[in-house]
mmCIF file of C-alpha atoms in Angstrom:
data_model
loop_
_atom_site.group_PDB
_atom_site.id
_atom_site.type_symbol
_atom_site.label_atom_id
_atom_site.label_comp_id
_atom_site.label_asym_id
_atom_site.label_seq_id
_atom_site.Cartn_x
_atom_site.Cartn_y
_atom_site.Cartn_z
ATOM 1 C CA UNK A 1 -103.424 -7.473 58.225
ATOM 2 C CA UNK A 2 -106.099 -6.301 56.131
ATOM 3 C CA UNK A 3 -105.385 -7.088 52.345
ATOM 4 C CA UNK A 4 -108.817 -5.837 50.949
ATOM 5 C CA UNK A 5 -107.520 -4.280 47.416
ATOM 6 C CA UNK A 6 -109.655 -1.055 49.113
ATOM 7 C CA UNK A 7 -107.664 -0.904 52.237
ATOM 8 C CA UNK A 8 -110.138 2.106 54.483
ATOM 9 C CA UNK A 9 -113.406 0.220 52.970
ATOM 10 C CA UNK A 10 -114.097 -1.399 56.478
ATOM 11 C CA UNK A 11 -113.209 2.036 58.499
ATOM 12 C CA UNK A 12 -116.147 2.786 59.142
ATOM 13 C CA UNK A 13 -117.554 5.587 62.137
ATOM 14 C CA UNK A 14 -118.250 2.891 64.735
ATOM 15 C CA UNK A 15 -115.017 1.380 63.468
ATOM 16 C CA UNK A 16 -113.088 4.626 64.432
ATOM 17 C CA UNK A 17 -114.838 5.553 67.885
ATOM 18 C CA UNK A 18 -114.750 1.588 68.898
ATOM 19 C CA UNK A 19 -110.905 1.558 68.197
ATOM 20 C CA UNK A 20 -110.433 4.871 70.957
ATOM 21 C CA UNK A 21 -112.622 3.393 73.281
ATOM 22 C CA UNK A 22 -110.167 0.266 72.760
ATOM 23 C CA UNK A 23 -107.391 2.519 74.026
ATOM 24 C CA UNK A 24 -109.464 4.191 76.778
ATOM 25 C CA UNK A 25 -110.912 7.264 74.668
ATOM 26 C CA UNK A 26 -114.329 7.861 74.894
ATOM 27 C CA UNK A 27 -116.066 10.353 71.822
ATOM 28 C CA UNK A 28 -118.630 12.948 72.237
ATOM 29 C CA UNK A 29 -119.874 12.347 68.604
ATOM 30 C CA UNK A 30 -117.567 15.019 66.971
ATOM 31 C CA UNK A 31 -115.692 13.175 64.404
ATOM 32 C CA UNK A 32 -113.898 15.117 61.187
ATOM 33 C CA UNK A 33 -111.596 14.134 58.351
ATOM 34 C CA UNK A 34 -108.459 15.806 57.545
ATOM 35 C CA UNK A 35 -107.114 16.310 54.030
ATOM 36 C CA UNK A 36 -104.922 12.884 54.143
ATOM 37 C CA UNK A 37 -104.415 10.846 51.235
ATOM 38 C CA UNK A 38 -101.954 8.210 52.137
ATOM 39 C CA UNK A 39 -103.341 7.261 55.558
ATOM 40 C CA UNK A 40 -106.924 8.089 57.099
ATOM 41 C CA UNK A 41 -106.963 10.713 59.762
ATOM 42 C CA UNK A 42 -109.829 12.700 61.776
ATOM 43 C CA UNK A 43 -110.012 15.020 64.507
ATOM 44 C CA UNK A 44 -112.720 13.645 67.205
ATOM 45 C CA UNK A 45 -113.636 15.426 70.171
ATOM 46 C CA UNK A 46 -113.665 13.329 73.132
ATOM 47 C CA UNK A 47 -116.625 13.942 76.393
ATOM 48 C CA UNK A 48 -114.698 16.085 78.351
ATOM 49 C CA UNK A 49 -114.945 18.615 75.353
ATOM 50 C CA UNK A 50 -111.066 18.273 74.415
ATOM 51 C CA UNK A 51 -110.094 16.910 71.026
ATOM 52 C CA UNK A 52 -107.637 14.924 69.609
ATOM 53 C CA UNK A 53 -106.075 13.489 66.212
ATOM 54 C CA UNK A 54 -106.453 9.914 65.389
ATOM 55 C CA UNK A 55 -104.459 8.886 62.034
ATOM 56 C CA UNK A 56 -105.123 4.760 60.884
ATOM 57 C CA UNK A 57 -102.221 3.722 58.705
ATOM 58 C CA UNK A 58 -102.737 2.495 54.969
ATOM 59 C CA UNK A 59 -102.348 -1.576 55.639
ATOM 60 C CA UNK A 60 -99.283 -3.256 54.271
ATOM 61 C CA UNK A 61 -96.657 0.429 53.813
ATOM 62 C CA UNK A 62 -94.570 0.477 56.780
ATOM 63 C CA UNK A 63 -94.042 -2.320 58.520
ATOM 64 C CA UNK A 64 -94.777 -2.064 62.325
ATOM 65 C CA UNK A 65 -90.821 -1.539 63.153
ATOM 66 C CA UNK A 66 -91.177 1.264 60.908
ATOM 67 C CA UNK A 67 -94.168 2.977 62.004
ATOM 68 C CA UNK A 68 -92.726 2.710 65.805
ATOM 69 C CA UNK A 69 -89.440 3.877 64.632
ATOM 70 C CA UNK A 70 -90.779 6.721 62.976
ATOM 71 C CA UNK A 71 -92.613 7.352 66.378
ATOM 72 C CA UNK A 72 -89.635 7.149 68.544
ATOM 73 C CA UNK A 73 -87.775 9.555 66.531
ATOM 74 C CA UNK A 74 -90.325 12.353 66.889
ATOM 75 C CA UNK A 75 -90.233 11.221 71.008
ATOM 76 C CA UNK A 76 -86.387 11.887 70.625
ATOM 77 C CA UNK A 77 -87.037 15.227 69.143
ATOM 78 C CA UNK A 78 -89.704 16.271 72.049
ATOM 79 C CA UNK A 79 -87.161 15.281 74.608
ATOM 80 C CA UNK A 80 -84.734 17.523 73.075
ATOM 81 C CA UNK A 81 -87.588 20.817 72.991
ATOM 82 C CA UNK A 82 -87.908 20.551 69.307
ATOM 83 C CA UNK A 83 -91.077 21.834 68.757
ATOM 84 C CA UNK A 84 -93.318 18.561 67.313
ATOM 85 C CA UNK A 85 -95.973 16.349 67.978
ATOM 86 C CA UNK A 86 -95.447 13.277 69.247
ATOM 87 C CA UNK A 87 -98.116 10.140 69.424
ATOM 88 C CA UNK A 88 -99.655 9.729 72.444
ATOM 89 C CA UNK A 89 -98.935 6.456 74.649
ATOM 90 C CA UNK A 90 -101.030 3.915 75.997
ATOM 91 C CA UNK A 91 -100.607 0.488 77.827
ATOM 92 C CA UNK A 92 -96.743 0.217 79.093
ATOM 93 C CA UNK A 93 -95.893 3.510 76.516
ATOM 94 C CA UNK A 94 -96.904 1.741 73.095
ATOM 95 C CA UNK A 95 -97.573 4.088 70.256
ATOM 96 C CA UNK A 96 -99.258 1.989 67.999
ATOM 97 C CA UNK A 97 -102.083 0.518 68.237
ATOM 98 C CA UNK A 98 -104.279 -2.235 66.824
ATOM 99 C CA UNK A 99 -108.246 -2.867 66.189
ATOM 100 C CA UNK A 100 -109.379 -4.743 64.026
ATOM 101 C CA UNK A 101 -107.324 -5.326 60.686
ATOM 102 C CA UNK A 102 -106.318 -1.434 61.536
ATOM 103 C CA UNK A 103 -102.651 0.193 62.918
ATOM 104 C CA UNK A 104 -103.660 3.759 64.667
ATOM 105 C CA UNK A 105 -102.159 6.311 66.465
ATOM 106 C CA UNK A 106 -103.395 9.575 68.783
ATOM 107 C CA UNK A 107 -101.655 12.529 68.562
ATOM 108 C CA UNK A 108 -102.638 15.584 70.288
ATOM 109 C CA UNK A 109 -104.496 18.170 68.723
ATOM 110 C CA UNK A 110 -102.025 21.192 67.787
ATOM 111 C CA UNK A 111 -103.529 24.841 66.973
ATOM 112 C CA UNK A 112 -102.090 26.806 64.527
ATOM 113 C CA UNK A 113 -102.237 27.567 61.047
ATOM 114 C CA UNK A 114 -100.439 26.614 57.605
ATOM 115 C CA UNK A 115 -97.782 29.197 57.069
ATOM 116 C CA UNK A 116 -97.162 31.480 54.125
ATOM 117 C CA UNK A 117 -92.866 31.575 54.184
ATOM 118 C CA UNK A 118 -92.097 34.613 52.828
ATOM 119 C CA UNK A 119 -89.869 36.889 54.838
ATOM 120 C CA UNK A 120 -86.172 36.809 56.276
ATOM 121 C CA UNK A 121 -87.817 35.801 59.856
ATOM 122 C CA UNK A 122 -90.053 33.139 59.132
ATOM 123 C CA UNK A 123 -87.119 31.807 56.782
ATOM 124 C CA UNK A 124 -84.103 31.870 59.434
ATOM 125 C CA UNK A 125 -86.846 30.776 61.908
ATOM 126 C CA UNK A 126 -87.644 27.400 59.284
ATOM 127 C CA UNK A 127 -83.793 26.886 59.028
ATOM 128 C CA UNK A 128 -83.195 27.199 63.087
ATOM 129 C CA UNK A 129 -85.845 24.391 63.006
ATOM 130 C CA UNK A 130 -84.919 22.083 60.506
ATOM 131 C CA UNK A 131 -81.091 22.401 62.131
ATOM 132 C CA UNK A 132 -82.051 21.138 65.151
ATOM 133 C CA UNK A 133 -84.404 18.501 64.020
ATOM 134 C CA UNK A 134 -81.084 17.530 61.802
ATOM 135 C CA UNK A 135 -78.602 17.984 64.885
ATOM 136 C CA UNK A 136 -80.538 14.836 66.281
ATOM 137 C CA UNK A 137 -81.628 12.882 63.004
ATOM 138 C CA UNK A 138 -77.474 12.706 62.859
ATOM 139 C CA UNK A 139 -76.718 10.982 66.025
ATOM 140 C CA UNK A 140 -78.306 7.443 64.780
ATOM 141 C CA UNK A 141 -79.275 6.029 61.192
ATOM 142 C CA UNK A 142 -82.797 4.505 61.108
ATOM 143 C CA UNK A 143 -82.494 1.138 60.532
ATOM 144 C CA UNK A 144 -86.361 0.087 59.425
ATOM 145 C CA UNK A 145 -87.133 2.863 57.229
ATOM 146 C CA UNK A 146 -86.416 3.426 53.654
ATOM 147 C CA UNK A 147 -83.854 5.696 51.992
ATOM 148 C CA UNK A 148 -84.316 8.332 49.982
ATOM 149 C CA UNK A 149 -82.306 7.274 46.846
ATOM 150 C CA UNK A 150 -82.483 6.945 42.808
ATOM 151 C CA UNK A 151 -83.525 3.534 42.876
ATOM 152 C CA UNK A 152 -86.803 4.045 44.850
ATOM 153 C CA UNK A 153 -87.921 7.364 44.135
ATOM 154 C CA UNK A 154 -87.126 7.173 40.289
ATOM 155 C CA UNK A 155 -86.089 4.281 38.856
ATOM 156 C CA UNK A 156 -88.404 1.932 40.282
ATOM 157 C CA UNK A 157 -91.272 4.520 40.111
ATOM 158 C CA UNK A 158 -90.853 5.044 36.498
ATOM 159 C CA UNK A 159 -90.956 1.375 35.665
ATOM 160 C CA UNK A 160 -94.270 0.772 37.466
ATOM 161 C CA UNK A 161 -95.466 3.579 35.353
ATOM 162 C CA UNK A 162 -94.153 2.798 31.818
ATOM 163 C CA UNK A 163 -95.938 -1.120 33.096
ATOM 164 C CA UNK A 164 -99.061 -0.699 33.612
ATOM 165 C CA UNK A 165 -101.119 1.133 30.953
ATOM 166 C CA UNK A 166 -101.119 4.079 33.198
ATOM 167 C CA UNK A 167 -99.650 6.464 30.177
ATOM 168 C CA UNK A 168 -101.782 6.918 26.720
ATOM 169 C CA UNK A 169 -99.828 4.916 24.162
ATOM 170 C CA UNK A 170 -99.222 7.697 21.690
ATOM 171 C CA UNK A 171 -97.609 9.857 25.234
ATOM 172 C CA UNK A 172 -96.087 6.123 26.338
ATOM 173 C CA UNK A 173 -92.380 6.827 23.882
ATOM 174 C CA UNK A 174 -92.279 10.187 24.470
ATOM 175 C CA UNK A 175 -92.967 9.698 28.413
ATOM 176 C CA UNK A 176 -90.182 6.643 28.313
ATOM 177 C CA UNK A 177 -87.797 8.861 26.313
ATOM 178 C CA UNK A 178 -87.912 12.239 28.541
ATOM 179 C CA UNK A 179 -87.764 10.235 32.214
ATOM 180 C CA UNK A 180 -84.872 8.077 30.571
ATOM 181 C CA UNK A 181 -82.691 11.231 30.013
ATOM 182 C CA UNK A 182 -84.437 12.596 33.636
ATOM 183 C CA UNK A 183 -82.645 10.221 35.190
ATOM 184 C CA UNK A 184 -79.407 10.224 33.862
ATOM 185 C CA UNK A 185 -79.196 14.089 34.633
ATOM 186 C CA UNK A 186 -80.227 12.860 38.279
ATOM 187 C CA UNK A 187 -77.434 10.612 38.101
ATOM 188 C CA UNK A 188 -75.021 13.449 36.978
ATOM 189 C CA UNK A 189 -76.379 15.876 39.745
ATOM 190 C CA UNK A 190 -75.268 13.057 42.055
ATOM 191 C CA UNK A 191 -71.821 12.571 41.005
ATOM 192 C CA UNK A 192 -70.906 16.442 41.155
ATOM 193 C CA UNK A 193 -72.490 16.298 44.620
ATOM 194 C CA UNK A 194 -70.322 13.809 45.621
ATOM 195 C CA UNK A 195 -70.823 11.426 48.943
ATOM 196 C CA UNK A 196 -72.819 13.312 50.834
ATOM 197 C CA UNK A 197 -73.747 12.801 54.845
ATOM 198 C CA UNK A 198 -76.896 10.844 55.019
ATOM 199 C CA UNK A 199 -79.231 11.202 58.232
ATOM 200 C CA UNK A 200 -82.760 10.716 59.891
ATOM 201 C CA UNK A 201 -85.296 13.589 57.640
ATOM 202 C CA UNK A 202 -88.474 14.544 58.273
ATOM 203 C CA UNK A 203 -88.706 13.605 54.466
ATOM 204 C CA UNK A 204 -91.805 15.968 53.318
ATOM 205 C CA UNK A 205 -90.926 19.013 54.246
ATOM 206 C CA UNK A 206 -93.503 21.436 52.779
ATOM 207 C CA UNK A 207 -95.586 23.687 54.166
ATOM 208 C CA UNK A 208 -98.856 21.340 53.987
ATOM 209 C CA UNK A 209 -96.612 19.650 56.905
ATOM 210 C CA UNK A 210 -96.152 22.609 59.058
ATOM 211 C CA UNK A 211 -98.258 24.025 61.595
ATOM 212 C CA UNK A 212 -97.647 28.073 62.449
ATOM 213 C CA UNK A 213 -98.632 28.965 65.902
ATOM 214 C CA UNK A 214 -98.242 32.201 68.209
ATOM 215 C CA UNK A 215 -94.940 30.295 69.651
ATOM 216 C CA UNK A 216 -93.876 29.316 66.260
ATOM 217 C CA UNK A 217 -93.701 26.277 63.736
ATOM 218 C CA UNK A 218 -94.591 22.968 64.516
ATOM 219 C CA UNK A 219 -94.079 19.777 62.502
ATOM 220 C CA UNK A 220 -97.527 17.467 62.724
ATOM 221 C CA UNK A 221 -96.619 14.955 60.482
ATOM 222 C CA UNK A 222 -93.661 12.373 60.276
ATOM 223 C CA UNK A 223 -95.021 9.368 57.957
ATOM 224 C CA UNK A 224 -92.522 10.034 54.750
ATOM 225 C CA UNK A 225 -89.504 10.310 57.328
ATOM 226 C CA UNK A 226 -86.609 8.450 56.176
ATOM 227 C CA UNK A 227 -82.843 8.593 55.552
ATOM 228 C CA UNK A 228 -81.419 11.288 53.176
ATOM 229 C CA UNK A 229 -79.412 14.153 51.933
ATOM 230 C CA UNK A 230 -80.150 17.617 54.797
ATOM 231 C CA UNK A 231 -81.222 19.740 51.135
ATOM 232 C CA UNK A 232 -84.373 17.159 50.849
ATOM 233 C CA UNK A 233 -85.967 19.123 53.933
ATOM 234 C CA UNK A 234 -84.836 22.320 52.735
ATOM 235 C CA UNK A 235 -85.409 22.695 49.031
ATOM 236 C CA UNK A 236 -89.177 22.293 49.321
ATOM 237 C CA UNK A 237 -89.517 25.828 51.364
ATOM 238 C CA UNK A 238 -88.494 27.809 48.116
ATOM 239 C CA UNK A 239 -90.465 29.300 45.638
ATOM 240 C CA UNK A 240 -90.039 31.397 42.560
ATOM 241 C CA UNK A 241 -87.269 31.714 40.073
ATOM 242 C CA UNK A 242 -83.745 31.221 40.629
ATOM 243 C CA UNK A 243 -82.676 34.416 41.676
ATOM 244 C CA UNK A 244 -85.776 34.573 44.602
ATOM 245 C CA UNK A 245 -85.077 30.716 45.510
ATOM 246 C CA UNK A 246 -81.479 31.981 46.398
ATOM 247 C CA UNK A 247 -81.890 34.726 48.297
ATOM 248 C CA UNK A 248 -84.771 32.299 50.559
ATOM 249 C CA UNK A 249 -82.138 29.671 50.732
ATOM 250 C CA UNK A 250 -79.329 32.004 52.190
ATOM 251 C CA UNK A 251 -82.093 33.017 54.618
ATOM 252 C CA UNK A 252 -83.062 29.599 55.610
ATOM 253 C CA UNK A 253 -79.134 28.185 56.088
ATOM 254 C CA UNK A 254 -78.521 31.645 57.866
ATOM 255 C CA UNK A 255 -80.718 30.149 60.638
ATOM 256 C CA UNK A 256 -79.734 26.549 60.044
ATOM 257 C CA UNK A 257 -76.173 26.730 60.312
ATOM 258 C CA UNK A 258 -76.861 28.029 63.833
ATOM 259 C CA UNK A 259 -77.713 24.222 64.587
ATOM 260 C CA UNK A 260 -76.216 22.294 62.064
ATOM 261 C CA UNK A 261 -73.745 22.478 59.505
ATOM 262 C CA UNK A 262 -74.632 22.274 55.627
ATOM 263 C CA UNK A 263 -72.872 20.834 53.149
ATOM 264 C CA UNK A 264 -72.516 23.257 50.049
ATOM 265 C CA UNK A 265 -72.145 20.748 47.362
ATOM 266 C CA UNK A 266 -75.727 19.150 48.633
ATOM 267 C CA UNK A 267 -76.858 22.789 46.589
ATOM 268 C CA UNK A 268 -76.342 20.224 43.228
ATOM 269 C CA UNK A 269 -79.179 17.760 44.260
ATOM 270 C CA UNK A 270 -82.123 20.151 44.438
ATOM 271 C CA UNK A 271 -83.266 19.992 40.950
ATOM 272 C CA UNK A 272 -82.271 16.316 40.965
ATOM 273 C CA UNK A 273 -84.559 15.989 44.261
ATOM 274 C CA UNK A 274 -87.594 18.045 42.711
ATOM 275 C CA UNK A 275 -86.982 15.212 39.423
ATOM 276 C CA UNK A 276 -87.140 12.438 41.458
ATOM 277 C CA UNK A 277 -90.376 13.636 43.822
ATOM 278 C CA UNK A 278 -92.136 14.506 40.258
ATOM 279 C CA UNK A 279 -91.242 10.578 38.995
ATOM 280 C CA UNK A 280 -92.267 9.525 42.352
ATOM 281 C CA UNK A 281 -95.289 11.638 42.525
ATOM 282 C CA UNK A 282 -96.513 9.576 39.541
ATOM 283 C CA UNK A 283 -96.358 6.486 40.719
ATOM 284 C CA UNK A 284 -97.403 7.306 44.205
ATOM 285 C CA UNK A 285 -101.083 8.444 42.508
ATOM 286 C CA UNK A 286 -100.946 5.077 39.953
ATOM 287 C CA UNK A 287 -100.233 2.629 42.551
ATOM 288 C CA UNK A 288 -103.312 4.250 45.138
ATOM 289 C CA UNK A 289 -105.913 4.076 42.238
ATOM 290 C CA UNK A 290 -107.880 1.218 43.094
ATOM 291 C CA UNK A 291 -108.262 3.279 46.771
ATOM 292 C CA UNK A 292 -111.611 5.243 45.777
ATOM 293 C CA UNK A 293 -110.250 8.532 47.763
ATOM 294 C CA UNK A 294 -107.742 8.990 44.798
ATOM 295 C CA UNK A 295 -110.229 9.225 41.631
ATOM 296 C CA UNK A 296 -112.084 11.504 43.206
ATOM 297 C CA UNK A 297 -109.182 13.546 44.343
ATOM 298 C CA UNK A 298 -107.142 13.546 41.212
ATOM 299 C CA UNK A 299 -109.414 13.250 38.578
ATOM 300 C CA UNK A 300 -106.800 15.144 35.986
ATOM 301 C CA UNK A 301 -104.537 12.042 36.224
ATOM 302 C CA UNK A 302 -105.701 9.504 33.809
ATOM 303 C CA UNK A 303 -105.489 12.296 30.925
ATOM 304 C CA UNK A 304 -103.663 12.970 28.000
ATOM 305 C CA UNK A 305 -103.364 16.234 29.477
ATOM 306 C CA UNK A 306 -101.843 15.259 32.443
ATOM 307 C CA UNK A 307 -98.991 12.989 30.888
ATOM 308 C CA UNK A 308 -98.261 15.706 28.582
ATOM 309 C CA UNK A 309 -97.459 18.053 31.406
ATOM 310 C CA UNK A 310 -95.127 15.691 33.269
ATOM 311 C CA UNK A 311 -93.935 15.346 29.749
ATOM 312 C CA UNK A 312 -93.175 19.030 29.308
ATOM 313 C CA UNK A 313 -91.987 19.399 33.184
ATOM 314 C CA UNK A 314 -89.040 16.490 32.727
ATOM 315 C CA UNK A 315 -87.900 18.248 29.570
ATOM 316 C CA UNK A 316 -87.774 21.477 31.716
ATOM 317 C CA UNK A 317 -85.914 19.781 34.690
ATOM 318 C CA UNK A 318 -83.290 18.326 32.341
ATOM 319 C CA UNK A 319 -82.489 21.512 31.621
ATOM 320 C CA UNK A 320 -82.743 22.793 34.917
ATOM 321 C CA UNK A 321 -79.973 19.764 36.055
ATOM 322 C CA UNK A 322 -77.702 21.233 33.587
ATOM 323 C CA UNK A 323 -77.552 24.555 34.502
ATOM 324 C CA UNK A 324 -75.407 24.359 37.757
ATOM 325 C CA UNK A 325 -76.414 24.699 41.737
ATOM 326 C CA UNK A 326 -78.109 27.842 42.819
ATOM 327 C CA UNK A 327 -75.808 30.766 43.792
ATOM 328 C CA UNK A 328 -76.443 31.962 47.060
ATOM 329 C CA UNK A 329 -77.371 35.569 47.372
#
């Protein structure tokens, strides 16, 4: 596996078209990038005019168990007419595949747009969606990917950042100070929540993620799938103040609870949710840095500017911790 500090240096165009020819995919020369980060992933249009989605995995995140887990649940969620995209299979049904010191996968190509959710209907239609995609994550934990817990999205995140020089050192107390107390309202937000059910997410459910076509929405994207909490896939489709976030949330569990029941204390780990994706966030950008796609895409992050504003949005989510679950219009 590849362990070049720049992990996508070697994918190269012939690197790409040689690895679908591996699998029996032929290119007419059409070959664009998406707008992915963590992994690399083009559309290429093959000879008979057709076109698919080829995503290479960063080396060394998931582990191959994971990747193909990840894989089989989206297979479980076609079966049941859940509308997704599953990866394409090749050679006695495998999923993944290999070239060189590079993991890929082939998805189809899925038309539609990215949606703007605003509106009773596309809500209830979100939460009918996300029910049923949670009506099967709940049959079966995953048992090779990660959970989504305090530890790894905001203790251990915070740690790498307060580490290694990432923060300016006159924003480095202040930034230790604010995520300190972030956490411990996390922690609170937890306790009044109680044990909640955990079960198989999509895990990044925002509308980046979603695909709106003339028969609906479609979910393209399962990488950051992992166990958690139903309100992680849920909290990320509101917008606004507190007063327009409830009345979307009643819309969306109007259509969920059609498919799935929710648990009403889960409404206490939203803001503790948004705290730890904002910690997590962070590090996620710090520990991609050497990559040279992340410079050039977040150019605001090694700034004073930058740490001040996380600074300023922890202070604001402490508060927001305190103040109670959202009351459901």
């Amino acid at each position: 596996m590849n362990t070049n500090p720049i992990p996508f240096s070697a994918l190269t165009p012939d690197t790409i078209l040689n690895a679908l020819e591996s699998v029996g995919l032929y290119s007419n020369g059409r070959l664009f990038a998406l707008n992915s980060y963590e992994n690399r992933v083009y559309q290429v249009g093959l000879e008979d005019a057709s076109a698919i989605i080829v995503k290479f995995y960063r080396p060394n995140r998931w582990t191959k168990a994971a990747i193909i887990e990840d894989h089989m649940f989206v297979q479980e969620l076609a079966e049941s007419e859940i509308p997704v995209v599953p990866a394409i299979q090749f050679n006695g049904n495998k999923t993944l595949n290999q070239f060189d010191d590079f993991r890929f996968s082939v998805f189809p190509r899925q038309n539609g747009r990215v949606p703007e959710l605003e509106g009773r209907e596309k809500l209830e239609w979100m939460g009918r969606f996300i029910g049923r995609i949670h009506a099967v994550g709940a049959l079966k934990p995953f048992k090779e990917r990660a959970t989504l817990d305090i530890a790894s999205f905001g203790v251990e995140p915070r740690e790498y950042l307060l580490s290694n020089d990432f923060i300016p050192a006159d924003l480095l107390e202040a930034y230790s100070s604010v995520s300190a107390f972030a956490l411990e309202g996390v922690r609170r937000c937890f306790e009044r929540a109680g044990e909640v059910e955990i079960l198989r997410l999509h895990g990044d459910c925002y509308p980046g993620n979603i695909l709106w076509a003339d028969d609906g929405p479609h979910f393209v994207d399962f990488d950051d799938s992992r166990m958690g909490p139903a309100i992680q896939d849920l909290w990320m489709l509101l917008s606004g103040d507190r007063s327009e976030m409830a009345q979307q949330l009643s819309y969306v569990l109007a259509g969920y609870e059609t498919f799935y029941n929710f648990d009403f204390r889960e409404l206490h780990l939203i803001e503790a949710l948004r705290t730890l994706r904002l910690l997590h966030y962070s590090a996620w950008i710090a520990k991609r840095w050497d990559d040279p796609a992340f410079p050039k895409a977040f150019p605001w992050f090694n700034t004073s500017r930058y740490w001040q504003d996380r600074i300023i949005e922890l202070r604001e989510q402490i508060a927001l911790m305190d103040e109670g679950p959202l009351a459901l219009a």
